[in-house]
mmCIF file of C-alpha atoms in Angstrom:
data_model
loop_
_atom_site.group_PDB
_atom_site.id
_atom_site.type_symbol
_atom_site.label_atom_id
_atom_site.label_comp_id
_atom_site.label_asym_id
_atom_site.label_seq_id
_atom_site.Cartn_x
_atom_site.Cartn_y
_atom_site.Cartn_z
ATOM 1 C CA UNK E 8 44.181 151.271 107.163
ATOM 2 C CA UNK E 9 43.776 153.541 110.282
ATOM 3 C CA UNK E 10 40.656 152.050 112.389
ATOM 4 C CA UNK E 11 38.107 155.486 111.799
ATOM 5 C CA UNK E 12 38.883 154.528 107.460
ATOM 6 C CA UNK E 13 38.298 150.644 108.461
ATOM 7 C CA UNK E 14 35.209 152.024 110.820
ATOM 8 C CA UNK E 15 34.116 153.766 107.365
ATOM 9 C CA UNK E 16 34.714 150.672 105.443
ATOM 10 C CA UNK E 17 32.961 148.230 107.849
ATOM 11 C CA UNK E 18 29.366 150.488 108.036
ATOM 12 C CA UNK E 19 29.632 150.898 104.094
ATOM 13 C CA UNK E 20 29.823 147.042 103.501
ATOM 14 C CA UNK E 21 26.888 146.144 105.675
ATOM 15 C CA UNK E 22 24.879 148.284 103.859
ATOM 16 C CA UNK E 23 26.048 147.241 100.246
ATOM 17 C CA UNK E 24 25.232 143.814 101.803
ATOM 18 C CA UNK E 25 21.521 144.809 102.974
ATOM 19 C CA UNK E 26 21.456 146.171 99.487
ATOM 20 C CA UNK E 27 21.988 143.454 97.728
ATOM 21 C CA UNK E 28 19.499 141.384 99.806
ATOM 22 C CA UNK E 29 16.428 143.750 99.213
ATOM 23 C CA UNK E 30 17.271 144.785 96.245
ATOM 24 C CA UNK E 31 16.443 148.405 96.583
ATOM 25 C CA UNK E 32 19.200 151.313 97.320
ATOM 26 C CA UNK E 33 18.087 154.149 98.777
ATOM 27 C CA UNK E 34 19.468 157.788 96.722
ATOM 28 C CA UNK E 35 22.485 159.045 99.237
ATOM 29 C CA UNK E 36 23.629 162.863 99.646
ATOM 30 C CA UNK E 37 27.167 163.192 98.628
ATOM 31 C CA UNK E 38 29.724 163.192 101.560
ATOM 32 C CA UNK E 39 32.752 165.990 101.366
ATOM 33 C CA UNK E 40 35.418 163.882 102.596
ATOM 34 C CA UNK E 41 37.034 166.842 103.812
ATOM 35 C CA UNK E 42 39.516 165.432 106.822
ATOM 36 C CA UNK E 43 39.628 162.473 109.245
ATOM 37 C CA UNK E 44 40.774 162.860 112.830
ATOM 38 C CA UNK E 45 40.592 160.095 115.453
ATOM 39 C CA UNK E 46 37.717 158.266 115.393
ATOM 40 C CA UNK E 47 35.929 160.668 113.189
ATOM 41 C CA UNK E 48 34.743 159.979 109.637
ATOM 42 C CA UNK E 49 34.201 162.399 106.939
ATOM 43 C CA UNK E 50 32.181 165.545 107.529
ATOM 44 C CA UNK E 51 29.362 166.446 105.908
ATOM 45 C CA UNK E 52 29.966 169.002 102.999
ATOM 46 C CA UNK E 53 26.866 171.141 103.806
ATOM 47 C CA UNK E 54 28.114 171.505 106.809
ATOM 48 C CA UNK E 55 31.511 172.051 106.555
ATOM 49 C CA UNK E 56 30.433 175.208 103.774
ATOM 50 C CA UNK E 57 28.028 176.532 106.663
ATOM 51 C CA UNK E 58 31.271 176.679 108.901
ATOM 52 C CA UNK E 59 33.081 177.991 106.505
ATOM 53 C CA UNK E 60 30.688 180.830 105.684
ATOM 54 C CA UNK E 61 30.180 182.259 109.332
ATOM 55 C CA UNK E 62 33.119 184.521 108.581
ATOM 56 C CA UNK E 63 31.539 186.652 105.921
ATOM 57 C CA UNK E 64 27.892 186.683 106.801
ATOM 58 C CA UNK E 65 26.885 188.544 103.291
ATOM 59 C CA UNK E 66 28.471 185.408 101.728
ATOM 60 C CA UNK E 67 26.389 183.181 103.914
ATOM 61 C CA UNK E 68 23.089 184.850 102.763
ATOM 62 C CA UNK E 69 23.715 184.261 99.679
ATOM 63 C CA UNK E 70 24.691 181.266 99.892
ATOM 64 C CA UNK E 71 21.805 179.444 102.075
ATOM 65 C CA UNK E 72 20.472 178.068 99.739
ATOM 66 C CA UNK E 73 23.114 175.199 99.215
ATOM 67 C CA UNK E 74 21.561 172.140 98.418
ATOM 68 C CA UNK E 75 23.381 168.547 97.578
ATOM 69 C CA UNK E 76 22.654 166.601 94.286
ATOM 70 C CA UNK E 77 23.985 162.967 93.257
ATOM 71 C CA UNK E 78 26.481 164.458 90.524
ATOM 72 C CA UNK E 79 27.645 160.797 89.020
ATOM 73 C CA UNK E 80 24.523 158.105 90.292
ATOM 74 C CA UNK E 81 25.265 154.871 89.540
ATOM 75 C CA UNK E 82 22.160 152.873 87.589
ATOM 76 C CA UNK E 83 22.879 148.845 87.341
ATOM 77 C CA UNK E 84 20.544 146.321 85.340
ATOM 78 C CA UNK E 85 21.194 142.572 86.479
ATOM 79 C CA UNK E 86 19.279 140.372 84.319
ATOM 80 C CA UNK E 87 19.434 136.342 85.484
ATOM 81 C CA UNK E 88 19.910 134.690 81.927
ATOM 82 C CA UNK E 89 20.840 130.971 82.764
ATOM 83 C CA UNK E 90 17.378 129.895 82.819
ATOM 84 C CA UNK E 91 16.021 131.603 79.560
ATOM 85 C CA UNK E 92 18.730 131.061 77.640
ATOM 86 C CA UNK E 93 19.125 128.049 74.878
ATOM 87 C CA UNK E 94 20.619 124.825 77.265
ATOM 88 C CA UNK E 95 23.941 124.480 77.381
ATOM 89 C CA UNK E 96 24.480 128.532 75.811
ATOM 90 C CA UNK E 97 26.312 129.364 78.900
ATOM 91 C CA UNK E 98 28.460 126.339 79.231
ATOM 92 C CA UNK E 99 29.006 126.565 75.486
ATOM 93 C CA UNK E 100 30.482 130.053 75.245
ATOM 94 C CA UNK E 101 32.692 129.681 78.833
ATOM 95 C CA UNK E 102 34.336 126.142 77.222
ATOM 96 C CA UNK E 103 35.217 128.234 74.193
ATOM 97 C CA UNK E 104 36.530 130.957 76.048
ATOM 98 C CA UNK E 105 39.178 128.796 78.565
ATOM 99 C CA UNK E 106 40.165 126.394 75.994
ATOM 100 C CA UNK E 107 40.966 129.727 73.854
ATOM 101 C CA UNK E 108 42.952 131.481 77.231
ATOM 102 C CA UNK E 109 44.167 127.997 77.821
ATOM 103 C CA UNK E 110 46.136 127.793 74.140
ATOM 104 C CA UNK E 111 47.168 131.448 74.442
ATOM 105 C CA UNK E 112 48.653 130.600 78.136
ATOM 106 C CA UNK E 113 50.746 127.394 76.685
ATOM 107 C CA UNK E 114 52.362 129.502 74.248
ATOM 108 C CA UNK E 115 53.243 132.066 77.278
ATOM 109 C CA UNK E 116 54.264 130.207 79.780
ATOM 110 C CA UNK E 117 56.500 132.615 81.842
ATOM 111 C CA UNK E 118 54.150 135.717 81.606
ATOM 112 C CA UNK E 119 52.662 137.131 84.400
ATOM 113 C CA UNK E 120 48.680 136.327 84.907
ATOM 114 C CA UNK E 121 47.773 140.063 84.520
ATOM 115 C CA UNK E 122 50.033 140.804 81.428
ATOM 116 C CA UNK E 123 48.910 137.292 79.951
ATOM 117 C CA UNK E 124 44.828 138.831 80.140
ATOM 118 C CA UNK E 125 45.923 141.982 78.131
ATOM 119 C CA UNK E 126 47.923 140.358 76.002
ATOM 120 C CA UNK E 127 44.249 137.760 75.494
ATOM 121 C CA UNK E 128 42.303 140.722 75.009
ATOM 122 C CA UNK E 129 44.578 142.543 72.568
ATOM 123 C CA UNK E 130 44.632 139.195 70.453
ATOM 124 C CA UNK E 131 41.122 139.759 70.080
ATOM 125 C CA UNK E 132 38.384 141.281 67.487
ATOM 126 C CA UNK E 133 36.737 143.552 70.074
ATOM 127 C CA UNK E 134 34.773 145.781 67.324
ATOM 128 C CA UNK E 135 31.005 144.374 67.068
ATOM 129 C CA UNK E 136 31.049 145.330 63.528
ATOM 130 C CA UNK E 137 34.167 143.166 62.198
ATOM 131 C CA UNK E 138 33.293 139.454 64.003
ATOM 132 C CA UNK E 139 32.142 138.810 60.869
ATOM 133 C CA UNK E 140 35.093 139.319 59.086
ATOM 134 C CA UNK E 141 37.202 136.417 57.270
ATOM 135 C CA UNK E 142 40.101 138.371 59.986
ATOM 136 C CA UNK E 143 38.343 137.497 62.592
ATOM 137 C CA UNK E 144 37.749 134.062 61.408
ATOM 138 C CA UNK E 145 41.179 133.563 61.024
ATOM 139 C CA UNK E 146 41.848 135.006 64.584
ATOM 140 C CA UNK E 147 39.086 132.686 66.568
ATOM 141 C CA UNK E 148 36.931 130.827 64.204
ATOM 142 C CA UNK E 149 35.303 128.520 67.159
ATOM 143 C CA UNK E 150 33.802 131.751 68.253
ATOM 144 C CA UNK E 151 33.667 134.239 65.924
ATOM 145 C CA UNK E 152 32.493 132.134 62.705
ATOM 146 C CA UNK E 153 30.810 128.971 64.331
ATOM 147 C CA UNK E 154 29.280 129.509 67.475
ATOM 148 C CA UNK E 155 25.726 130.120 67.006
ATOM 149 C CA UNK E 156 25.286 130.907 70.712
ATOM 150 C CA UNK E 157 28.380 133.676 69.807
ATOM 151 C CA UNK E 158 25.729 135.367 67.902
ATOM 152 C CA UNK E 159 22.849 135.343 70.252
ATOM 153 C CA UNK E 160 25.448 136.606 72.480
ATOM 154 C CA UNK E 161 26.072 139.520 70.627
ATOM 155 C CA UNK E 162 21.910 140.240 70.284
ATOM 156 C CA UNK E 163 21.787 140.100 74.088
ATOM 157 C CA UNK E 164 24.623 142.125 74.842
ATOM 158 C CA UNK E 165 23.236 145.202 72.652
ATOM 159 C CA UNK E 166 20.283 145.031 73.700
ATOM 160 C CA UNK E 167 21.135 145.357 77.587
ATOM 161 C CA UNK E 168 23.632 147.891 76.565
ATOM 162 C CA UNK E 169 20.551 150.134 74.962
ATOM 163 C CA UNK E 170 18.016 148.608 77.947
ATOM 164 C CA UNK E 171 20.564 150.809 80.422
ATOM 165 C CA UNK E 172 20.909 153.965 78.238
ATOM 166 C CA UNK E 173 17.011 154.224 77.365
ATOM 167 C CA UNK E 174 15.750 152.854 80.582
ATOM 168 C CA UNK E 175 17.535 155.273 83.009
ATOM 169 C CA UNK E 176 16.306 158.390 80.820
ATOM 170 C CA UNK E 177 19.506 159.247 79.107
ATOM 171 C CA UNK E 178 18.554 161.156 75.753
ATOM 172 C CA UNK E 179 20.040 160.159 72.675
ATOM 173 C CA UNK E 180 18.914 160.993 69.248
ATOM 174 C CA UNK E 181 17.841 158.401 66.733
ATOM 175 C CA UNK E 182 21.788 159.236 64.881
ATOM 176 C CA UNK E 183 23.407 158.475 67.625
ATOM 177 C CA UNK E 184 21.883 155.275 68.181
ATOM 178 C CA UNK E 185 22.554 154.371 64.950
ATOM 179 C CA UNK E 186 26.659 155.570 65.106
ATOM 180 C CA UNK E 187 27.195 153.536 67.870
ATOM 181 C CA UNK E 188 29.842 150.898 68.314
ATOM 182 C CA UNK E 189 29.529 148.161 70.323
ATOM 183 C CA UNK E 190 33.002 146.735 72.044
ATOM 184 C CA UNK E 191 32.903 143.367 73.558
ATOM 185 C CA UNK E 192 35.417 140.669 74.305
ATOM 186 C CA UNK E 193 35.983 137.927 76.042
ATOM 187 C CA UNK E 194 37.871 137.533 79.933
ATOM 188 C CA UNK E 195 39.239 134.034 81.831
ATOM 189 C CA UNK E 196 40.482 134.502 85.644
ATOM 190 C CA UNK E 197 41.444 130.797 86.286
ATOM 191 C CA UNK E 198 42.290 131.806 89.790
ATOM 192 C CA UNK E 199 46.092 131.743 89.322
ATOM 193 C CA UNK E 200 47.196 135.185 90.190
ATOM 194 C CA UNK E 201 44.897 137.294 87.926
ATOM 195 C CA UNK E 202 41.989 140.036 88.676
ATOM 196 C CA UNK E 203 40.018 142.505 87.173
ATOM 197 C CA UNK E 204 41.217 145.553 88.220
ATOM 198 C CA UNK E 205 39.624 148.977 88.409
ATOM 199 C CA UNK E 206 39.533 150.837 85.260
ATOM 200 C CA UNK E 207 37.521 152.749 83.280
ATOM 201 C CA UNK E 208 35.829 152.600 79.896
ATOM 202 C CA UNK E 209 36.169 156.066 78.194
ATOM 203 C CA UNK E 210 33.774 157.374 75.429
ATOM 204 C CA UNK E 211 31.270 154.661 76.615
ATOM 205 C CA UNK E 212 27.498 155.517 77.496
ATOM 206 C CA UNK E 213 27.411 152.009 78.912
ATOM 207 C CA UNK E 214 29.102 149.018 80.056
ATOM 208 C CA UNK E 215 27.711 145.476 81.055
ATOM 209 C CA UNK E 216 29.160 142.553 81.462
ATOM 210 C CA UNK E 217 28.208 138.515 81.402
ATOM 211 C CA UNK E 218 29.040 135.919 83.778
ATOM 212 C CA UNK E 219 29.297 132.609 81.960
ATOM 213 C CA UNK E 220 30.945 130.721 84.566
ATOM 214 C CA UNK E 221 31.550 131.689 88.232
ATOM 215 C CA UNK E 222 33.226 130.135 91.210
ATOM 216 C CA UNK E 223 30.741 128.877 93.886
ATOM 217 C CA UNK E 224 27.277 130.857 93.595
ATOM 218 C CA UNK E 225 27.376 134.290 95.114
ATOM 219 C CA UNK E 226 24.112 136.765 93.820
ATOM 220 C CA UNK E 227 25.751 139.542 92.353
ATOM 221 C CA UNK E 228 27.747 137.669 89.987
ATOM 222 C CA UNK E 229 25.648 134.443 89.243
ATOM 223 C CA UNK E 230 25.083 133.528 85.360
#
């Protein structure tokens, strides 16, 4: 990266890293990222509007007014489940999962890590509403039809997933709850070439997700 980007990058990570110790982020302005020259980082876009408006001062009038607004906030709930949840639920659930990834990597051998993952979550029943289903017995009956802790897991999933919606004020109507499909599956990154890579979950209102097992201890990511 050219050193103003890596400048950028450097001041953005100690404050994502202050964040995360006080547990409070402040509401930011959205930045125009307009150009970078030198040692310069992005301009700001109020600014850069004002500059461009000084050549048509009617325009400028009417446009002084210009205000920023967070567009797309970002709103995360972390809940800390390892000690209220049933002994052993966590442990439980993660030896299901890698002995499951584990079978489904034997009879792959040769396939790359990140293929092998899609290829583990396409074998899966991702639909809340058919788990229950002599299919999806078939397809993973450790999980699916005798895990208790599978269906606790599927209680506190839904209910985070409706604790974001309803406790950041987004307004849904009582059918809408009631229409909604929840999506869940399972993931295993054994640390053999495999990541989670940036993507998006479209037609969602929310997402969450639940550490079962983790590498070391790190706070953002600890069961």
């Amino acid at each position: 990266l050219p050193k103003a980007e890596r400048k950028v990058l450097s001041s953005i990570w100690k404050s994502v890293k202050i964040w995360n110790r006080t547990g409070s982020v402040p509401e930011l302005p959205i930045w125009a990222a307009s150009f970078l020259e030198k040692d310069t980082c992005a301009r700001n876009a109020k600014e850069t509007i004002e500059r461009a408006a000084h050549s048509d001062s009617e325009a400028a009038g009417i446009l002084g007014s210009f205000q920023q607004r967070n567009l797309f906030p970002t709103r995360l709930l972390i809940y800390k489940t390892a000690k209220s949840t049933p002994s052993g639920f966590l442990e439980r659930l993660s030896n299901i999962a890698i002995s499951k990834y584990t079978e489904f990597g034997q009879q792959h051998p040769d396939m790359d890590p990140n293929d092998l993952n899609d290829k583990f979550f396409n074998s899966q029943v991702t639909s809340a509403s058919q788990v229950g289903t002599e299919w999806a017995r078939e397809v993973w009956p450790e999980l699916y039809h005798s895990s208790p802790d599978f269906k606790l897991l599927l209680r506190l999933m839904r209910q985070a997933l409706l604790d974001l919606v309803l406790g950041t004020g987004l307004q849904l109507t009582e059918r809408e709850l009631e229409n909604s499909e929840m999506v869940l599956w399972a993931a295993v990154y054994p640390g053999t070439g495999g990541r989670h890579g940036y993507h998006v979950h479209q037609g969602s209102i929310s997402s969450c997700v639940m550490y079962l097992q983790t590498a070391g201890s790190h706070k953002s990511v600890d069961p």
